[in-house]
Amino acid sequence: MFTGIVQGIAQVAQVREAPGLRSFRLVFGPDFAAGLALGASVSVDGVCLTVTALQGEQGADFDVMQQTLAITTLGGLTVGSRVNVERAAKDGAEVGGHPLSGHIDFTARLSDLRQPENNQVMRLAVPAPWMRYIFAKGYIAVAGASLTVAEAAREPGGAGWFEVWLIPETLRMTTFAGQRVGDALNIEIERSTQVMVDTVREAVADKLGPLLPALEAFARERGL
């Protein structure tokens, strides 16, 4: 489990292709890799990856399978790319953000970027059907960072957008300061919100399901 509090920025030092997967070598900042062991979990731009090899005190290798490359931004990483990183949370650790699994749901495109004084505002375009799980004042994980949704809007068809505001400290500790309009970002929705929304939707469907033929006939009669 992760907390969504990004602990630093790592840089891709090497990319290697292998049958069915791609291997990345990351170089971390000072102290990040202290005590890091083989098999440990690290969040890389929000994706839970396993350490497959250690490279001294500041580097480690990770294998990423094709499915993960296809549904996250990791498939676009090249040598020199910068990523947000967080070590797995230990028992009893303070959860400054919100619990994250490191399992990405989808990628969102940065559609607008504003920079009011001492802030940065990112608007992200969300594909259907994921907007049903995103609400203003709720939690969301963007590239591994736990953030609060400031505004959200749904559009016909199930797509939409949401905005997050970033303070200077968040910009200092993450890669967000270098993001540009059009960039894709990994998104993990807040699981308890997903469970609640899906439970309510299923309950309503169960109750209204037998009535749907009658409701559809009623609507047709009135040209709806």
mmCIF file with all atom_site columns, C-alpha atoms in Angstrom:
data_model
loop_
_atom_site.group_PDB
_atom_site.id
_atom_site.type_symbol
_atom_site.label_atom_id
_atom_site.label_alt_id
_atom_site.label_comp_id
_atom_site.label_asym_id
_atom_site.label_entity_id
_atom_site.label_seq_id
_atom_site.pdbx_PDB_ins_code
_atom_site.Cartn_x
_atom_site.Cartn_y
_atom_site.Cartn_z
_atom_site.occupancy
_atom_site.B_iso_or_equiv
_atom_site.pdbx_formal_charge
_atom_site.auth_seq_id
_atom_site.auth_comp_id
_atom_site.auth_asym_id
_atom_site.auth_atom_id
_atom_site.pdbx_PDB_model_num
ATOM 1   C CA . MET A 1 1   ? 0.000   0.000   0.000   1.00 0.00 ? 1   MET A CA 1
ATOM 2   C CA . PHE A 1 2   ? 1.047   3.589   -0.630  1.00 0.00 ? 2   PHE A CA 1
ATOM 3   C CA . THR A 1 3   ? -0.103  6.868   0.870   1.00 0.00 ? 3   THR A CA 1
ATOM 4   C CA . GLY A 1 4   ? 0.093   9.142   -2.160  1.00 0.00 ? 4   GLY A CA 1
ATOM 5   C CA . ILE A 1 5   ? 2.723   11.363  -0.536  1.00 0.00 ? 5   ILE A CA 1
ATOM 6   C CA . VAL A 1 6   ? 5.434   11.482  -3.206  1.00 0.00 ? 6   VAL A CA 1
ATOM 7   C CA . GLN A 1 7   ? 8.873   11.094  -1.622  1.00 0.00 ? 7   GLN A CA 1
ATOM 8   C CA . GLY A 1 8   ? 10.977  12.245  -4.531  1.00 0.00 ? 8   GLY A CA 1
ATOM 9   C CA . ILE A 1 9   ? 11.709  12.279  -8.238  1.00 0.00 ? 9   ILE A CA 1
ATOM 10  C CA . ALA A 1 10  ? 13.652  9.522   -9.996  1.00 0.00 ? 10  ALA A CA 1
ATOM 11  C CA . GLN A 1 11  ? 15.208  9.557   -13.443 1.00 0.00 ? 11  GLN A CA 1
ATOM 12  C CA . VAL A 1 12  ? 15.195  6.775   -16.016 1.00 0.00 ? 12  VAL A CA 1
ATOM 13  C CA . ALA A 1 13  ? 18.829  5.776   -16.602 1.00 0.00 ? 13  ALA A CA 1
ATOM 14  C CA . GLN A 1 14  ? 18.308  2.730   -18.806 1.00 0.00 ? 14  GLN A CA 1
ATOM 15  C CA . VAL A 1 15  ? 15.539  0.991   -20.779 1.00 0.00 ? 15  VAL A CA 1
ATOM 16  C CA . ARG A 1 16  ? 15.881  -2.628  -21.889 1.00 0.00 ? 16  ARG A CA 1
ATOM 17  C CA . GLU A 1 17  ? 13.484  -4.680  -24.001 1.00 0.00 ? 17  GLU A CA 1
ATOM 18  C CA . ALA A 1 18  ? 12.823  -8.337  -23.198 1.00 0.00 ? 18  ALA A CA 1
ATOM 19  C CA . PRO A 1 19  ? 10.211  -10.864 -24.389 1.00 0.00 ? 19  PRO A CA 1
ATOM 20  C CA . GLY A 1 20  ? 6.868   -9.826  -22.905 1.00 0.00 ? 20  GLY A CA 1
ATOM 21  C CA . LEU A 1 21  ? 8.182   -6.949  -20.809 1.00 0.00 ? 21  LEU A CA 1
ATOM 22  C CA . ARG A 1 22  ? 10.367  -3.871  -20.592 1.00 0.00 ? 22  ARG A CA 1
ATOM 23  C CA . SER A 1 23  ? 12.955  -3.222  -17.870 1.00 0.00 ? 23  SER A CA 1
ATOM 24  C CA . PHE A 1 24  ? 13.717  0.205   -16.451 1.00 0.00 ? 24  PHE A CA 1
ATOM 25  C CA . ARG A 1 25  ? 16.665  1.326   -14.360 1.00 0.00 ? 25  ARG A CA 1
ATOM 26  C CA . LEU A 1 26  ? 15.826  4.262   -12.113 1.00 0.00 ? 26  LEU A CA 1
ATOM 27  C CA . VAL A 1 27  ? 18.238  6.549   -10.296 1.00 0.00 ? 27  VAL A CA 1
ATOM 28  C CA . PHE A 1 28  ? 16.809  7.980   -7.077  1.00 0.00 ? 28  PHE A CA 1
ATOM 29  C CA . GLY A 1 29  ? 17.577  11.030  -5.017  1.00 0.00 ? 29  GLY A CA 1
ATOM 30  C CA . PRO A 1 30  ? 19.674  10.900  -1.827  1.00 0.00 ? 30  PRO A CA 1
ATOM 31  C CA . ASP A 1 31  ? 18.493  8.495   0.899   1.00 0.00 ? 31  ASP A CA 1
ATOM 32  C CA . PHE A 1 32  ? 15.470  7.223   -1.048  1.00 0.00 ? 32  PHE A CA 1
ATOM 33  C CA . ALA A 1 33  ? 16.969  3.764   -1.622  1.00 0.00 ? 33  ALA A CA 1
ATOM 34  C CA . ALA A 1 34  ? 18.361  3.322   1.900   1.00 0.00 ? 34  ALA A CA 1
ATOM 35  C CA . GLY A 1 35  ? 17.335  -0.160  3.035   1.00 0.00 ? 35  GLY A CA 1
ATOM 36  C CA . LEU A 1 36  ? 15.615  -0.925  -0.260  1.00 0.00 ? 36  LEU A CA 1
ATOM 37  C CA . ALA A 1 37  ? 15.617  -4.681  -0.899  1.00 0.00 ? 37  ALA A CA 1
ATOM 38  C CA . LEU A 1 38  ? 14.928  -7.071  -3.747  1.00 0.00 ? 38  LEU A CA 1
ATOM 39  C CA . GLY A 1 39  ? 11.199  -7.681  -4.031  1.00 0.00 ? 39  GLY A CA 1
ATOM 40  C CA . ALA A 1 40  ? 10.279  -4.366  -2.416  1.00 0.00 ? 40  ALA A CA 1
ATOM 41  C CA . SER A 1 41  ? 7.418   -2.347  -3.877  1.00 0.00 ? 41  SER A CA 1
ATOM 42  C CA . VAL A 1 42  ? 7.904   1.166   -5.216  1.00 0.00 ? 42  VAL A CA 1
ATOM 43  C CA . SER A 1 43  ? 5.260   3.441   -6.692  1.00 0.00 ? 43  SER A CA 1
ATOM 44  C CA . VAL A 1 44  ? 6.528   4.832   -10.012 1.00 0.00 ? 44  VAL A CA 1
ATOM 45  C CA . ASP A 1 45  ? 4.202   7.570   -11.271 1.00 0.00 ? 45  ASP A CA 1
ATOM 46  C CA . GLY A 1 46  ? 1.511   5.753   -9.299  1.00 0.00 ? 46  GLY A CA 1
ATOM 47  C CA . VAL A 1 47  ? 2.249   2.259   -10.657 1.00 0.00 ? 47  VAL A CA 1
ATOM 48  C CA . CYS A 1 48  ? 3.236   -0.385  -8.103  1.00 0.00 ? 48  CYS A CA 1
ATOM 49  C CA . LEU A 1 49  ? 6.470   -1.975  -9.343  1.00 0.00 ? 49  LEU A CA 1
ATOM 50  C CA . THR A 1 50  ? 8.743   -4.617  -7.809  1.00 0.00 ? 50  THR A CA 1
ATOM 51  C CA . VAL A 1 51  ? 12.491  -4.142  -7.382  1.00 0.00 ? 51  VAL A CA 1
ATOM 52  C CA . THR A 1 52  ? 14.216  -6.815  -9.491  1.00 0.00 ? 52  THR A CA 1
ATOM 53  C CA . ALA A 1 53  ? 17.820  -5.675  -9.013  1.00 0.00 ? 53  ALA A CA 1
ATOM 54  C CA . LEU A 1 54  ? 19.690  -3.130  -6.909  1.00 0.00 ? 54  LEU A CA 1
ATOM 55  C CA . GLN A 1 55  ? 22.216  -0.764  -8.451  1.00 0.00 ? 55  GLN A CA 1
ATOM 56  C CA . GLY A 1 56  ? 24.300  0.580   -5.607  1.00 0.00 ? 56  GLY A CA 1
ATOM 57  C CA . GLU A 1 57  ? 22.809  2.987   -3.093  1.00 0.00 ? 57  GLU A CA 1
ATOM 58  C CA . GLN A 1 58  ? 20.827  5.131   -5.503  1.00 0.00 ? 58  GLN A CA 1
ATOM 59  C CA . GLY A 1 59  ? 19.470  2.893   -8.248  1.00 0.00 ? 59  GLY A CA 1
ATOM 60  C CA . ALA A 1 60  ? 17.211  -0.094  -8.892  1.00 0.00 ? 60  ALA A CA 1
ATOM 61  C CA . ASP A 1 61  ? 15.755  -2.068  -11.781 1.00 0.00 ? 61  ASP A CA 1
ATOM 62  C CA . PHE A 1 62  ? 12.089  -2.816  -12.418 1.00 0.00 ? 62  PHE A CA 1
ATOM 63  C CA . ASP A 1 63  ? 10.337  -5.102  -14.915 1.00 0.00 ? 63  ASP A CA 1
ATOM 64  C CA . VAL A 1 64  ? 7.062   -3.894  -16.424 1.00 0.00 ? 64  VAL A CA 1
ATOM 65  C CA . MET A 1 65  ? 4.762   -6.282  -18.298 1.00 0.00 ? 65  MET A CA 1
ATOM 66  C CA . GLN A 1 66  ? 3.060   -5.390  -21.554 1.00 0.00 ? 66  GLN A CA 1
ATOM 67  C CA . GLN A 1 67  ? -0.406  -4.889  -20.069 1.00 0.00 ? 67  GLN A CA 1
ATOM 68  C CA . THR A 1 68  ? 0.922   -2.285  -17.659 1.00 0.00 ? 68  THR A CA 1
ATOM 69  C CA . LEU A 1 69  ? 2.847   -0.564  -20.446 1.00 0.00 ? 69  LEU A CA 1
ATOM 70  C CA . ALA A 1 70  ? -0.354  -0.417  -22.508 1.00 0.00 ? 70  ALA A CA 1
ATOM 71  C CA . ILE A 1 71  ? -2.651  1.136   -19.886 1.00 0.00 ? 71  ILE A CA 1
ATOM 72  C CA . THR A 1 72  ? -0.233  3.522   -18.133 1.00 0.00 ? 72  THR A CA 1
ATOM 73  C CA . THR A 1 73  ? 2.231   6.232   -19.088 1.00 0.00 ? 73  THR A CA 1
ATOM 74  C CA . LEU A 1 74  ? 5.193   3.929   -18.384 1.00 0.00 ? 74  LEU A CA 1
ATOM 75  C CA . GLY A 1 75  ? 5.128   2.766   -21.993 1.00 0.00 ? 75  GLY A CA 1
ATOM 76  C CA . GLY A 1 76  ? 6.281   6.233   -23.039 1.00 0.00 ? 76  GLY A CA 1
ATOM 77  C CA . LEU A 1 77  ? 9.271   6.488   -20.690 1.00 0.00 ? 77  LEU A CA 1
ATOM 78  C CA . THR A 1 78  ? 12.694  6.975   -22.246 1.00 0.00 ? 78  THR A CA 1
ATOM 79  C CA . VAL A 1 79  ? 16.177  7.552   -20.868 1.00 0.00 ? 79  VAL A CA 1
ATOM 80  C CA . GLY A 1 80  ? 16.093  10.872  -19.030 1.00 0.00 ? 80  GLY A CA 1
ATOM 81  C CA . SER A 1 81  ? 12.362  10.749  -18.193 1.00 0.00 ? 81  SER A CA 1
ATOM 82  C CA . ARG A 1 82  ? 11.494  11.875  -14.666 1.00 0.00 ? 82  ARG A CA 1
ATOM 83  C CA . VAL A 1 83  ? 8.936   10.063  -12.509 1.00 0.00 ? 83  VAL A CA 1
ATOM 84  C CA . ASN A 1 84  ? 7.345   10.445  -9.075  1.00 0.00 ? 84  ASN A CA 1
ATOM 85  C CA . VAL A 1 85  ? 8.393   7.743   -6.608  1.00 0.00 ? 85  VAL A CA 1
ATOM 86  C CA . GLU A 1 86  ? 7.198   6.550   -3.204  1.00 0.00 ? 86  GLU A CA 1
ATOM 87  C CA . ARG A 1 87  ? 8.295   3.623   -1.054  1.00 0.00 ? 87  ARG A CA 1
ATOM 88  C CA . ALA A 1 88  ? 5.623   1.207   0.177   1.00 0.00 ? 88  ALA A CA 1
ATOM 89  C CA . ALA A 1 89  ? 4.072   2.299   3.463   1.00 0.00 ? 89  ALA A CA 1
ATOM 90  C CA . LYS A 1 90  ? 5.172   0.488   6.625   1.00 0.00 ? 90  LYS A CA 1
ATOM 91  C CA . ASP A 1 91  ? 2.810   -0.704  9.351   1.00 0.00 ? 91  ASP A CA 1
ATOM 92  C CA . GLY A 1 92  ? 1.826   2.214   11.540  1.00 0.00 ? 92  GLY A CA 1
ATOM 93  C CA . ALA A 1 93  ? 3.007   4.828   9.048   1.00 0.00 ? 93  ALA A CA 1
ATOM 94  C CA . GLU A 1 94  ? 1.188   8.144   8.998   1.00 0.00 ? 94  GLU A CA 1
ATOM 95  C CA . VAL A 1 95  ? -1.188  8.310   6.029   1.00 0.00 ? 95  VAL A CA 1
ATOM 96  C CA . GLY A 1 96  ? -0.838  11.908  4.945   1.00 0.00 ? 96  GLY A CA 1
ATOM 97  C CA . GLY A 1 97  ? -2.744  11.363  1.701   1.00 0.00 ? 97  GLY A CA 1
ATOM 98  C CA . HIS A 1 98  ? -5.108  8.424   1.218   1.00 0.00 ? 98  HIS A CA 1
ATOM 99  C CA . PRO A 1 99  ? -4.556  4.668   0.769   1.00 0.00 ? 99  PRO A CA 1
ATOM 100 C CA . LEU A 1 100 ? -3.421  3.712   -2.733  1.00 0.00 ? 100 LEU A CA 1
ATOM 101 C CA . SER A 1 101 ? -2.976  0.274   -4.279  1.00 0.00 ? 101 SER A CA 1
ATOM 102 C CA . GLY A 1 102 ? -0.693  1.306   -7.125  1.00 0.00 ? 102 GLY A CA 1
ATOM 103 C CA . HIS A 1 103 ? -3.129  -0.180  -9.653  1.00 0.00 ? 103 HIS A CA 1
ATOM 104 C CA . ILE A 1 104 ? -3.857  2.420   -12.331 1.00 0.00 ? 104 ILE A CA 1
ATOM 105 C CA . ASP A 1 105 ? -7.416  2.699   -13.638 1.00 0.00 ? 105 ASP A CA 1
ATOM 106 C CA . PHE A 1 106 ? -6.856  4.928   -16.686 1.00 0.00 ? 106 PHE A CA 1
ATOM 107 C CA . THR A 1 107 ? -4.806  7.821   -18.043 1.00 0.00 ? 107 THR A CA 1
ATOM 108 C CA . ALA A 1 108 ? -6.163  11.362  -18.257 1.00 0.00 ? 108 ALA A CA 1
ATOM 109 C CA . ARG A 1 109 ? -4.971  14.113  -20.586 1.00 0.00 ? 109 ARG A CA 1
ATOM 110 C CA . LEU A 1 110 ? -3.912  17.488  -19.232 1.00 0.00 ? 110 LEU A CA 1
ATOM 111 C CA . SER A 1 111 ? -6.348  19.758  -21.066 1.00 0.00 ? 111 SER A CA 1
ATOM 112 C CA . ASP A 1 112 ? -5.628  23.082  -19.365 1.00 0.00 ? 112 ASP A CA 1
ATOM 113 C CA . LEU A 1 113 ? -2.926  24.548  -17.148 1.00 0.00 ? 113 LEU A CA 1
ATOM 114 C CA . ARG A 1 114 ? -3.238  27.778  -15.162 1.00 0.00 ? 114 ARG A CA 1
ATOM 115 C CA . GLN A 1 115 ? -0.726  29.403  -12.848 1.00 0.00 ? 115 GLN A CA 1
ATOM 116 C CA . PRO A 1 116 ? -2.286  31.849  -10.419 1.00 0.00 ? 116 PRO A CA 1
ATOM 117 C CA . GLU A 1 117 ? 0.093   33.326  -7.863  1.00 0.00 ? 117 GLU A CA 1
ATOM 118 C CA . ASN A 1 118 ? 1.782   30.598  -5.756  1.00 0.00 ? 118 ASN A CA 1
ATOM 119 C CA . ASN A 1 119 ? -0.364  27.857  -7.282  1.00 0.00 ? 119 ASN A CA 1
ATOM 120 C CA . GLN A 1 120 ? -0.688  25.675  -10.348 1.00 0.00 ? 120 GLN A CA 1
ATOM 121 C CA . VAL A 1 121 ? -4.086  24.447  -11.508 1.00 0.00 ? 121 VAL A CA 1
ATOM 122 C CA . MET A 1 122 ? -4.321  21.367  -13.702 1.00 0.00 ? 122 MET A CA 1
ATOM 123 C CA . ARG A 1 123 ? -7.500  20.395  -15.537 1.00 0.00 ? 123 ARG A CA 1
ATOM 124 C CA . LEU A 1 124 ? -7.586  16.775  -16.667 1.00 0.00 ? 124 LEU A CA 1
ATOM 125 C CA . ALA A 1 125 ? -9.937  15.306  -19.271 1.00 0.00 ? 125 ALA A CA 1
ATOM 126 C CA . VAL A 1 126 ? -11.498 12.024  -18.120 1.00 0.00 ? 126 VAL A CA 1
ATOM 127 C CA . PRO A 1 127 ? -12.853 9.371   -20.517 1.00 0.00 ? 127 PRO A CA 1
ATOM 128 C CA . ALA A 1 128 ? -16.131 7.559   -19.911 1.00 0.00 ? 128 ALA A CA 1
ATOM 129 C CA . PRO A 1 129 ? -17.156 5.888   -17.692 1.00 0.00 ? 129 PRO A CA 1
ATOM 130 C CA . TRP A 1 130 ? -14.653 7.005   -15.040 1.00 0.00 ? 130 TRP A CA 1
ATOM 131 C CA . MET A 1 131 ? -16.211 10.393  -14.221 1.00 0.00 ? 131 MET A CA 1
ATOM 132 C CA . ARG A 1 132 ? -18.911 8.608   -12.216 1.00 0.00 ? 132 ARG A CA 1
ATOM 133 C CA . TYR A 1 133 ? -16.277 8.060   -9.496  1.00 0.00 ? 133 TYR A CA 1
ATOM 134 C CA . ILE A 1 134 ? -14.877 11.608  -9.355  1.00 0.00 ? 134 ILE A CA 1
ATOM 135 C CA . PHE A 1 135 ? -16.451 14.284  -7.150  1.00 0.00 ? 135 PHE A CA 1
ATOM 136 C CA . ALA A 1 136 ? -15.448 17.753  -6.027  1.00 0.00 ? 136 ALA A CA 1
ATOM 137 C CA . LYS A 1 137 ? -13.702 17.635  -2.622  1.00 0.00 ? 137 LYS A CA 1
ATOM 138 C CA . GLY A 1 138 ? -13.004 13.922  -3.064  1.00 0.00 ? 138 GLY A CA 1
ATOM 139 C CA . TYR A 1 139 ? -9.617  12.223  -3.254  1.00 0.00 ? 139 TYR A CA 1
ATOM 140 C CA . ILE A 1 140 ? -7.835  11.160  -6.418  1.00 0.00 ? 140 ILE A CA 1
ATOM 141 C CA . ALA A 1 141 ? -4.321  9.952   -7.213  1.00 0.00 ? 141 ALA A CA 1
ATOM 142 C CA . VAL A 1 142 ? -2.571  11.652  -10.134 1.00 0.00 ? 142 VAL A CA 1
ATOM 143 C CA . ALA A 1 143 ? 0.801   10.144  -11.138 1.00 0.00 ? 143 ALA A CA 1
ATOM 144 C CA . GLY A 1 144 ? 1.036   8.657   -7.662  1.00 0.00 ? 144 GLY A CA 1
ATOM 145 C CA . ALA A 1 145 ? 0.233   11.862  -5.767  1.00 0.00 ? 145 ALA A CA 1
ATOM 146 C CA . SER A 1 146 ? -2.782  12.014  -3.484  1.00 0.00 ? 146 SER A CA 1
ATOM 147 C CA . LEU A 1 147 ? -4.711  15.156  -4.395  1.00 0.00 ? 147 LEU A CA 1
ATOM 148 C CA . THR A 1 148 ? -8.076  16.726  -3.589  1.00 0.00 ? 148 THR A CA 1
ATOM 149 C CA . VAL A 1 149 ? -10.463 17.379  -6.462  1.00 0.00 ? 149 VAL A CA 1
ATOM 150 C CA . ALA A 1 150 ? -11.247 21.097  -6.512  1.00 0.00 ? 150 ALA A CA 1
ATOM 151 C CA . GLU A 1 151 ? -13.847 21.099  -9.301  1.00 0.00 ? 151 GLU A CA 1
ATOM 152 C CA . ALA A 1 152 ? -15.430 18.400  -11.434 1.00 0.00 ? 152 ALA A CA 1
ATOM 153 C CA . ALA A 1 153 ? -17.937 18.362  -14.293 1.00 0.00 ? 153 ALA A CA 1
ATOM 154 C CA . ARG A 1 154 ? -19.671 15.534  -16.124 1.00 0.00 ? 154 ARG A CA 1
ATOM 155 C CA . GLU A 1 155 ? -20.557 15.652  -19.792 1.00 0.00 ? 155 GLU A CA 1
ATOM 156 C CA . PRO A 1 156 ? -23.173 13.749  -21.837 1.00 0.00 ? 156 PRO A CA 1
ATOM 157 C CA . GLY A 1 157 ? -21.911 10.264  -22.561 1.00 0.00 ? 157 GLY A CA 1
ATOM 158 C CA . GLY A 1 158 ? -20.062 9.801   -19.291 1.00 0.00 ? 158 GLY A CA 1
ATOM 159 C CA . ALA A 1 159 ? -16.835 11.715  -19.922 1.00 0.00 ? 159 ALA A CA 1
ATOM 160 C CA . GLY A 1 160 ? -15.851 14.915  -18.138 1.00 0.00 ? 160 GLY A CA 1
ATOM 161 C CA . TRP A 1 161 ? -13.040 16.756  -16.400 1.00 0.00 ? 161 TRP A CA 1
ATOM 162 C CA . PHE A 1 162 ? -11.676 17.617  -12.982 1.00 0.00 ? 162 PHE A CA 1
ATOM 163 C CA . GLU A 1 163 ? -9.246  20.177  -11.600 1.00 0.00 ? 163 GLU A CA 1
ATOM 164 C CA . VAL A 1 164 ? -6.605  19.989  -8.885  1.00 0.00 ? 164 VAL A CA 1
ATOM 165 C CA . TRP A 1 165 ? -4.664  22.854  -7.290  1.00 0.00 ? 165 TRP A CA 1
ATOM 166 C CA . LEU A 1 166 ? -0.982  22.368  -6.508  1.00 0.00 ? 166 LEU A CA 1
ATOM 167 C CA . ILE A 1 167 ? 0.949   24.302  -3.866  1.00 0.00 ? 167 ILE A CA 1
ATOM 168 C CA . PRO A 1 168 ? 4.662   25.145  -4.246  1.00 0.00 ? 168 PRO A CA 1
ATOM 169 C CA . GLU A 1 169 ? 5.762   22.240  -2.019  1.00 0.00 ? 169 GLU A CA 1
ATOM 170 C CA . THR A 1 170 ? 3.882   19.741  -4.196  1.00 0.00 ? 170 THR A CA 1
ATOM 171 C CA . LEU A 1 171 ? 5.485   21.224  -7.293  1.00 0.00 ? 171 LEU A CA 1
ATOM 172 C CA . ARG A 1 172 ? 8.921   20.978  -5.663  1.00 0.00 ? 172 ARG A CA 1
ATOM 173 C CA . MET A 1 173 ? 8.538   17.309  -4.712  1.00 0.00 ? 173 MET A CA 1
ATOM 174 C CA . THR A 1 174 ? 6.898   16.047  -7.920  1.00 0.00 ? 174 THR A CA 1
ATOM 175 C CA . THR A 1 175 ? 7.192   16.192  -11.692 1.00 0.00 ? 175 THR A CA 1
ATOM 176 C CA . PHE A 1 176 ? 4.058   18.335  -12.037 1.00 0.00 ? 176 PHE A CA 1
ATOM 177 C CA . ALA A 1 177 ? 6.025   21.554  -12.568 1.00 0.00 ? 177 ALA A CA 1
ATOM 178 C CA . GLY A 1 178 ? 7.221   20.140  -15.886 1.00 0.00 ? 178 GLY A CA 1
ATOM 179 C CA . GLN A 1 179 ? 3.846   18.976  -17.193 1.00 0.00 ? 179 GLN A CA 1
ATOM 180 C CA . ARG A 1 180 ? 2.487   20.462  -20.399 1.00 0.00 ? 180 ARG A CA 1
ATOM 181 C CA . VAL A 1 181 ? -0.986  20.562  -21.964 1.00 0.00 ? 181 VAL A CA 1
ATOM 182 C CA . GLY A 1 182 ? -1.569  17.303  -23.818 1.00 0.00 ? 182 GLY A CA 1
ATOM 183 C CA . ASP A 1 183 ? 0.493   15.172  -21.436 1.00 0.00 ? 183 ASP A CA 1
ATOM 184 C CA . ALA A 1 184 ? -1.053  11.941  -20.152 1.00 0.00 ? 184 ALA A CA 1
ATOM 185 C CA . LEU A 1 185 ? -1.105  11.220  -16.411 1.00 0.00 ? 185 LEU A CA 1
ATOM 186 C CA . ASN A 1 186 ? -1.837  7.987   -14.547 1.00 0.00 ? 186 ASN A CA 1
ATOM 187 C CA . ILE A 1 187 ? -5.039  8.047   -12.490 1.00 0.00 ? 187 ILE A CA 1
ATOM 188 C CA . GLU A 1 188 ? -6.103  5.809   -9.625  1.00 0.00 ? 188 GLU A CA 1
ATOM 189 C CA . ILE A 1 189 ? -9.586  6.516   -8.332  1.00 0.00 ? 189 ILE A CA 1
ATOM 190 C CA . GLU A 1 190 ? -10.413 6.354   -4.638  1.00 0.00 ? 190 GLU A CA 1
ATOM 191 C CA . ARG A 1 191 ? -11.550 2.779   -3.945  1.00 0.00 ? 191 ARG A CA 1
ATOM 192 C CA . SER A 1 192 ? -14.165 3.441   -1.283  1.00 0.00 ? 192 SER A CA 1
ATOM 193 C CA . THR A 1 193 ? -15.864 5.911   -3.632  1.00 0.00 ? 193 THR A CA 1
ATOM 194 C CA . GLN A 1 194 ? -15.858 3.316   -6.402  1.00 0.00 ? 194 GLN A CA 1
ATOM 195 C CA . VAL A 1 195 ? -17.396 0.690   -4.113  1.00 0.00 ? 195 VAL A CA 1
ATOM 196 C CA . MET A 1 196 ? -20.113 3.083   -2.955  1.00 0.00 ? 196 MET A CA 1
ATOM 197 C CA . VAL A 1 197 ? -21.009 4.242   -6.470  1.00 0.00 ? 197 VAL A CA 1
ATOM 198 C CA . ASP A 1 198 ? -21.073 0.721   -7.904  1.00 0.00 ? 198 ASP A CA 1
ATOM 199 C CA . THR A 1 199 ? -23.145 -0.589  -4.981  1.00 0.00 ? 199 THR A CA 1
ATOM 200 C CA . VAL A 1 200 ? -25.755 2.135   -5.418  1.00 0.00 ? 200 VAL A CA 1
ATOM 201 C CA . ARG A 1 201 ? -25.872 1.650   -9.197  1.00 0.00 ? 201 ARG A CA 1
ATOM 202 C CA . GLU A 1 202 ? -26.371 -2.110  -8.817  1.00 0.00 ? 202 GLU A CA 1
ATOM 203 C CA . ALA A 1 203 ? -29.076 -1.633  -6.176  1.00 0.00 ? 203 ALA A CA 1
ATOM 204 C CA . VAL A 1 204 ? -30.980 0.817   -8.387  1.00 0.00 ? 204 VAL A CA 1
ATOM 205 C CA . ALA A 1 205 ? -30.610 -1.491  -11.405 1.00 0.00 ? 205 ALA A CA 1
ATOM 206 C CA . ASP A 1 206 ? -31.970 -4.424  -9.397  1.00 0.00 ? 206 ASP A CA 1
ATOM 207 C CA . LYS A 1 207 ? -34.992 -2.417  -8.284  1.00 0.00 ? 207 LYS A CA 1
ATOM 208 C CA . LEU A 1 208 ? -35.786 -0.778  -11.621 1.00 0.00 ? 208 LEU A CA 1
ATOM 209 C CA . GLY A 1 209 ? -34.776 -3.656  -13.882 1.00 0.00 ? 209 GLY A CA 1
ATOM 210 C CA . PRO A 1 210 ? -38.210 -5.361  -13.946 1.00 0.00 ? 210 PRO A CA 1
ATOM 211 C CA . LEU A 1 211 ? -39.865 -1.990  -14.592 1.00 0.00 ? 211 LEU A CA 1
ATOM 212 C CA . LEU A 1 212 ? -37.698 -0.979  -17.558 1.00 0.00 ? 212 LEU A CA 1
ATOM 213 C CA . PRO A 1 213 ? -39.950 -2.439  -20.316 1.00 0.00 ? 213 PRO A CA 1
ATOM 214 C CA . ALA A 1 214 ? -42.949 -0.548  -18.912 1.00 0.00 ? 214 ALA A CA 1
ATOM 215 C CA . LEU A 1 215 ? -40.922 2.665   -18.516 1.00 0.00 ? 215 LEU A CA 1
ATOM 216 C CA . GLU A 1 216 ? -39.611 2.405   -22.076 1.00 0.00 ? 216 GLU A CA 1
ATOM 217 C CA . ALA A 1 217 ? -43.128 1.830   -23.427 1.00 0.00 ? 217 ALA A CA 1
ATOM 218 C CA . PHE A 1 218 ? -44.383 4.836   -21.422 1.00 0.00 ? 218 PHE A CA 1
ATOM 219 C CA . ALA A 1 219 ? -41.568 6.999   -22.852 1.00 0.00 ? 219 ALA A CA 1
ATOM 220 C CA . ARG A 1 220 ? -42.282 5.890   -26.448 1.00 0.00 ? 220 ARG A CA 1
ATOM 221 C CA . GLU A 1 221 ? -45.957 6.722   -26.095 1.00 0.00 ? 221 GLU A CA 1
ATOM 222 C CA . ARG A 1 222 ? -45.034 10.275  -25.205 1.00 0.00 ? 222 ARG A CA 1
ATOM 223 C CA . GLY A 1 223 ? -42.314 10.659  -27.794 1.00 0.00 ? 223 GLY A CA 1
ATOM 224 C CA . LEU A 1 224 ? -39.510 10.715  -25.249 1.00 0.00 ? 224 LEU A CA 1
#
